[in-house]
Short mmCIF file of C-alpha atoms and ligand atoms in Angstrom, two decimals:
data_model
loop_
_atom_site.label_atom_id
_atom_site.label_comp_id
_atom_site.label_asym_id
_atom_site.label_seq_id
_atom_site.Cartn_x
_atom_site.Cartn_y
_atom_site.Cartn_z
CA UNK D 240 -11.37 30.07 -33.10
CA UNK D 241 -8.04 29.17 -33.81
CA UNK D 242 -6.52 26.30 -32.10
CA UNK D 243 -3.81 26.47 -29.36
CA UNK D 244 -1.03 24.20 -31.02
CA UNK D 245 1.12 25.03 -27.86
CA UNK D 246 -1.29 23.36 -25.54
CA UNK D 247 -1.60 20.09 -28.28
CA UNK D 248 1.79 19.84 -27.81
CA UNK D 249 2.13 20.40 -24.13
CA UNK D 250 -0.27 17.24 -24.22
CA UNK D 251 2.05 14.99 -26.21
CA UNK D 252 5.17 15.62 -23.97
CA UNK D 253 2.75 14.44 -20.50
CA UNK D 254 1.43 11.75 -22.65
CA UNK D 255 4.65 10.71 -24.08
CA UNK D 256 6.57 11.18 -20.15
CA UNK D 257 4.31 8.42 -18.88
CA UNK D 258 4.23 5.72 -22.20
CA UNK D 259 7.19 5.76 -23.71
CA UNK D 260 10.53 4.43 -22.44
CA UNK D 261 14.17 4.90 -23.63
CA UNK D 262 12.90 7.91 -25.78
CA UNK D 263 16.30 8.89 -27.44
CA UNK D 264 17.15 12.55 -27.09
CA UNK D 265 20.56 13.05 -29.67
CA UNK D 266 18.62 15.19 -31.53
CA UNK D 267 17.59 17.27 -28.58
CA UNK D 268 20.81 17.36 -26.97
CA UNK D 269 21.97 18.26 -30.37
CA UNK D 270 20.17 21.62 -30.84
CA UNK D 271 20.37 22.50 -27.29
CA UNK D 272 24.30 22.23 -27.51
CA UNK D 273 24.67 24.11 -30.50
CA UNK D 274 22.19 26.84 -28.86
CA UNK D 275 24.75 26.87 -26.14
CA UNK D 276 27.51 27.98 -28.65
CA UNK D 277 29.07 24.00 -29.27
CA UNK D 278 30.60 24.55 -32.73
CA UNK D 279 31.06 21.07 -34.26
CA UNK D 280 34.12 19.05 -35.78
CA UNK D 281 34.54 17.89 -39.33
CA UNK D 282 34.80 14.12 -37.79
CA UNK D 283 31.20 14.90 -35.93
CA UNK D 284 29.85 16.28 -39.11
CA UNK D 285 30.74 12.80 -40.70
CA UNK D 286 29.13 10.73 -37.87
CA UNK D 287 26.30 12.86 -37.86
CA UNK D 288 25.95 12.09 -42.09
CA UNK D 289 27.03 8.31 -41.32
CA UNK D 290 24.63 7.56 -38.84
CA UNK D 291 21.74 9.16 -40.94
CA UNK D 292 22.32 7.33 -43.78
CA UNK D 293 22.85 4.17 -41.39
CA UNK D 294 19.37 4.29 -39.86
CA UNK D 295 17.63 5.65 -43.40
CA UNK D 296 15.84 2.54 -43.56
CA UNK D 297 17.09 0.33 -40.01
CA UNK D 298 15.55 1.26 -36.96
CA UNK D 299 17.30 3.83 -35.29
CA UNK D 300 17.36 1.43 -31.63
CA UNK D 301 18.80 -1.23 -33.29
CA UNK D 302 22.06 1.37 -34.67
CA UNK D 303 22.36 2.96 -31.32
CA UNK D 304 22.21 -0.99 -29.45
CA UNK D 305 25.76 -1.33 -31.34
CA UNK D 306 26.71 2.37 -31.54
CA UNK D 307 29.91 1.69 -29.75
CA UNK D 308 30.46 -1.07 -32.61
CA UNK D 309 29.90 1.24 -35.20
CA UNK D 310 32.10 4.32 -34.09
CA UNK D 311 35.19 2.03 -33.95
CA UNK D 312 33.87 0.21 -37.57
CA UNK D 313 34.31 3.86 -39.04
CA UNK D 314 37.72 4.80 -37.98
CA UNK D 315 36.23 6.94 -35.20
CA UNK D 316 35.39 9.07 -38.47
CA UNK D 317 38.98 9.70 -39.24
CA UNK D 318 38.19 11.41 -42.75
CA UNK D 319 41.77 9.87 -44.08
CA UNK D 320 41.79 6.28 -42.58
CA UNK D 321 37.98 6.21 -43.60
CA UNK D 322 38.71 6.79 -47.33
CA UNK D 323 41.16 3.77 -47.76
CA UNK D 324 38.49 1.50 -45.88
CA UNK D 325 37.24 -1.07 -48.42
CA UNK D 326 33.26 -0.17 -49.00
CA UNK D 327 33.04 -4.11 -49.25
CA UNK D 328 34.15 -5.02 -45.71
CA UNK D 329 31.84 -2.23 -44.11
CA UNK D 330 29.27 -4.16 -45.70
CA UNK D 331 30.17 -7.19 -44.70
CA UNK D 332 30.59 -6.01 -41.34
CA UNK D 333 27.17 -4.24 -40.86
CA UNK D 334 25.83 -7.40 -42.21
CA UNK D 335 27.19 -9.08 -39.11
CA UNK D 336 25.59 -5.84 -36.48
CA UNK D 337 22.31 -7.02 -38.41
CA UNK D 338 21.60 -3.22 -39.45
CA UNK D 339 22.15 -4.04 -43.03
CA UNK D 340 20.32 -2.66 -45.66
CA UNK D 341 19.23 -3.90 -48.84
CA UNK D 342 17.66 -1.38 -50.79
CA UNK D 343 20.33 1.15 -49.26
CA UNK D 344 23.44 0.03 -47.61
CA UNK D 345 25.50 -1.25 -50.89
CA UNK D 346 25.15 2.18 -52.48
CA UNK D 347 26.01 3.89 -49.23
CA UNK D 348 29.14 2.29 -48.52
CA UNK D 349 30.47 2.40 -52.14
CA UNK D 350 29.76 6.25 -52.39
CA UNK D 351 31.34 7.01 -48.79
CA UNK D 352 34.52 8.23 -50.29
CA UNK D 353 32.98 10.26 -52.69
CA UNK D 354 30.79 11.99 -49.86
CA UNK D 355 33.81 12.71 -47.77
CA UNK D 356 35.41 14.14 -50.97
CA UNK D 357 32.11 16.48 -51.54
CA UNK D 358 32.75 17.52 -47.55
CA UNK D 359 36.09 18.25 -48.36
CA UNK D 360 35.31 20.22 -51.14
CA UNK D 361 32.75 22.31 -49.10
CA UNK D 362 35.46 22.66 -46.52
CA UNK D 363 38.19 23.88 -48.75
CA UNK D 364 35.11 26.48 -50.03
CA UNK D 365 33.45 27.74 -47.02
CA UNK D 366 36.65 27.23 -44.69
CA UNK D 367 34.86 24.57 -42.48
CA UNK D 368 31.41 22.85 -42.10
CA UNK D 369 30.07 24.68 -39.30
CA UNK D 370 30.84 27.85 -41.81
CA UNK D 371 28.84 25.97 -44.25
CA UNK D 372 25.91 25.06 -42.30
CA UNK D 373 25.62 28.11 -40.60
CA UNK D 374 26.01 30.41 -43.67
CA UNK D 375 22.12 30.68 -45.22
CA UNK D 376 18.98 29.29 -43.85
CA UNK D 377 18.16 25.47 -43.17
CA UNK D 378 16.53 25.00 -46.30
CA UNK D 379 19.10 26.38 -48.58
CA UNK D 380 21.65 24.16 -46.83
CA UNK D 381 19.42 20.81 -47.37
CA UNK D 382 18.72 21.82 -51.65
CA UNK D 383 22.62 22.31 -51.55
CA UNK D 384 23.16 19.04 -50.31
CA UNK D 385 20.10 17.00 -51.72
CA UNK D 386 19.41 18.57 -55.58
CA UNK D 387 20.64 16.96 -57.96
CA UNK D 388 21.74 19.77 -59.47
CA UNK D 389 23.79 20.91 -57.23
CA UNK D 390 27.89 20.48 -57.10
CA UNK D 391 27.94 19.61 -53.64
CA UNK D 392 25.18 17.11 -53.52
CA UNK D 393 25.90 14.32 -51.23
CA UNK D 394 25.18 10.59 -53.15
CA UNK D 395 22.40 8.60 -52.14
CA UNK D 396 20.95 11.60 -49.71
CA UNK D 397 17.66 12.86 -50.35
CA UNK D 398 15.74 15.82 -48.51
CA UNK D 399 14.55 13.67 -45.57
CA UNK D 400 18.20 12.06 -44.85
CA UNK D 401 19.48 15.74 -44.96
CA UNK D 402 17.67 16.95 -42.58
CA UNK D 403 18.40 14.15 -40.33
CA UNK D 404 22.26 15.02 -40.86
CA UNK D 405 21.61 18.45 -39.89
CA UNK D 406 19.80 17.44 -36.80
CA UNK D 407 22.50 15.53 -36.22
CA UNK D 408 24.96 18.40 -35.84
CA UNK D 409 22.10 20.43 -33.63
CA UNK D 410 20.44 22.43 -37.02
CA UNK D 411 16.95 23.26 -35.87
CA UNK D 412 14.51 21.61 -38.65
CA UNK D 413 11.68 19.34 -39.06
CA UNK D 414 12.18 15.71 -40.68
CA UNK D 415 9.59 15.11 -43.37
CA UNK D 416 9.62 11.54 -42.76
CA UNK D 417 6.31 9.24 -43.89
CA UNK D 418 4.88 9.89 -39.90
CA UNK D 419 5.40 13.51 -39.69
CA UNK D 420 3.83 14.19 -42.99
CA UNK D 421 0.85 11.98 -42.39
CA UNK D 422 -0.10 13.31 -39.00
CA UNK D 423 0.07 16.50 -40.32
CA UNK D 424 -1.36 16.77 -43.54
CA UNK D 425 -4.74 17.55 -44.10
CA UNK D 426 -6.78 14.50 -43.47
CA UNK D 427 -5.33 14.62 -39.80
CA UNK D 428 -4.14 17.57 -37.67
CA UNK D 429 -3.70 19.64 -41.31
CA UNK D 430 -1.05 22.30 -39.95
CA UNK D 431 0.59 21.78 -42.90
CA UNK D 432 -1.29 22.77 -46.61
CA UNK D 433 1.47 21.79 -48.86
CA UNK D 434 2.51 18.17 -49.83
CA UNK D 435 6.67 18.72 -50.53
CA UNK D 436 8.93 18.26 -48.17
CA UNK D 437 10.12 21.79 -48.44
CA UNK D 438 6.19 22.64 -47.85
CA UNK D 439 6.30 20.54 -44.97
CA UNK D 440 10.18 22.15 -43.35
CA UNK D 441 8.66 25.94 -43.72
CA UNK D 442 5.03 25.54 -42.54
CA UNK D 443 6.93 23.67 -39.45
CA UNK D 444 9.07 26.49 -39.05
CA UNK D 445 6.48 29.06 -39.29
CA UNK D 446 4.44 27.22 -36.98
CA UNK D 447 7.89 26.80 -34.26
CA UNK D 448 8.25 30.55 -34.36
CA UNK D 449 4.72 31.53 -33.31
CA UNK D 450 4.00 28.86 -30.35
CA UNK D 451 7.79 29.10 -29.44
CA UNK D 452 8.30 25.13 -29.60
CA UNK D 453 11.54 24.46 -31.65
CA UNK D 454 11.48 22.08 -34.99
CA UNK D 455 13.39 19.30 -33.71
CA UNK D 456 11.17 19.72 -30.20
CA UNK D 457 7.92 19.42 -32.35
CA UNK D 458 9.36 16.58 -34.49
CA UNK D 459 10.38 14.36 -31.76
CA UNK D 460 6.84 14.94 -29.62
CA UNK D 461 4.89 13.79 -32.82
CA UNK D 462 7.71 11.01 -34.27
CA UNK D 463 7.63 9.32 -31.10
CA UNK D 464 3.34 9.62 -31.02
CA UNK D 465 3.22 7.72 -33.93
CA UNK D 466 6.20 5.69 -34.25
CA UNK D 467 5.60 2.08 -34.24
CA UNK D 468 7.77 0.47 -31.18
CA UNK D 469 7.26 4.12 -29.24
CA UNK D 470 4.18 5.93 -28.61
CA UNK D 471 2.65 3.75 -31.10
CA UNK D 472 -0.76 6.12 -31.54
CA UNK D 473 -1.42 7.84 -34.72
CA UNK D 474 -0.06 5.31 -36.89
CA UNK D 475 -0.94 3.58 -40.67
CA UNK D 476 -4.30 2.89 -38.81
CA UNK D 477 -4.50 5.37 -36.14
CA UNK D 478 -6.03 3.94 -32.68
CA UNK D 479 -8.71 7.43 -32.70
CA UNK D 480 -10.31 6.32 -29.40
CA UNK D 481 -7.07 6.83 -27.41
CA UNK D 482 -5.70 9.64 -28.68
CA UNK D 483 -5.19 12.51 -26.82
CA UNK D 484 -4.81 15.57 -29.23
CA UNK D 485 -8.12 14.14 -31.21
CA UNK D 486 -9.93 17.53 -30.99
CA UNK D 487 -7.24 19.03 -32.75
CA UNK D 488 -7.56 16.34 -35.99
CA UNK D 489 -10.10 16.30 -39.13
CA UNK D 490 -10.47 12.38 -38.33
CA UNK D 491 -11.58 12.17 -34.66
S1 SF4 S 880 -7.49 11.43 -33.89
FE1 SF4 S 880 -6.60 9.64 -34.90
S2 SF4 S 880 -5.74 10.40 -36.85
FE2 SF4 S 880 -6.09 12.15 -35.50
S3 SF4 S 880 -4.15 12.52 -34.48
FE3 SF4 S 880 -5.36 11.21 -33.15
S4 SF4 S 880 -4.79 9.11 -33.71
FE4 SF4 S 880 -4.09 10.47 -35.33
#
């Protein structure tokens, strides 16, 4: 019989009401807005690529504790005052917010003028970002911005930190982060048969168009399930006897 994904889900969002505080809804709000015809800016295109690279490897509660901090370190993301602002003082100050970096940070902050040149570029092109964004599918967007290949890929941005921009500006698409590909690979829930993280964003979005649960929707109920500091369930080492979606997984 096939299995009611819509119900497994419906499960995680009562679980999830009860256990997990401050669950942080951006993302949500995100998507919803842009459903409700928001069209976004070129500066909130540039926080939403900031703040992804940002929390790439820092947890995302200790960037949004000093968001405030961080808006007002980045010119408000004022594309022109942001391009004279020396890489090696925003290092030095996110050093001092404690959300530094060091496998990622340095490179980040010394390639931020060439990313806002690469957005300019794609402006001057397409006429704005929303045009961009909103011109082919998700997943053509994210290879135009994260192959190598490509002439408008964005410097030290791979597929995962992509999609995180996009959900940033309220683009509907799965993160293939380590949790979301674990939980749903094949030794656990196996929706998803493939191993890329293209695999992983169209089996997502196949699977969001049939139950009628949107990406970002889906994302969020299982990030937060297994995210250590949040629901805190089907991590590393899952915790099997509590879990409530176990007749749905290969490991129960
Ligand atoms: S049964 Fe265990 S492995 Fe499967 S989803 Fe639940 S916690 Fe994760």
């Amino acid at each position: 019989m096939e299995k009611d994904y819509c119900k497994m889900f419906n499960i995680l969002d009562e679980y999830l009401k009860d256990k997990v505080q401050d669950i942080d809804l951006t993302i949500l709000e995100a998507v919803s807005a842009r459903n409700n015809g928001k069209s976004f800016s070129f500066e909130e295109h540039l926080k939403g690529f900031i703040y992804a690279q940002l929390s790439a490897l820092v947890s995302w509660k200790k960037i949004k504790d000093n968001q405030t901090k961080f808006d007002e370190l980045f010119c408000n993301f004022d594309r022109s005052k942001l391009k004279e602002q020396s890489a090696d003082f925003l290092i030095e100050e996110i050093k001092k917010l404690k959300c530094y970096s060091p496998y990622t940070t340095k490179n980040q902050m010394h390639a931020l003028r060439a990313n806002i040149e690469t957005f300019e570029k794609i402006e001057q092109k397409f006429g704005s970002l929303e045009k961009f964004v909103t011109h082919t599918t998700p997943v053509n967007i994210i290879k135009l911005l994260a192959d190598s290949k490509s002439t408008y890929k964005l410097k030290y941005s791979g597929v995962a930190l992509v999609c995180e921009y996009l959900r940033n500006v309220g683009i509907d698409v799965i993160k293939p982060d380590v949790h979301i590909k674990r939980i749903l690979g094949a030794e656990r829930l196996s929706i998803v048969k493939g191993k890329s993280d293209y695999a992983v964003i169209a089996e997502c979005k196949e699977l969001s168009d049939e139950i009628g649960i949107n990406q970002v929707k889906m994302d969020y109920l299982l990030w937060n399930y297994c995210s250590k500091g949040y629901g805190e369930v089907c991590t590393a080492k899952p915790k099997c006897e509590k879990c409530v979606i176990r007749e749905y997984c290969n490991k129960r």
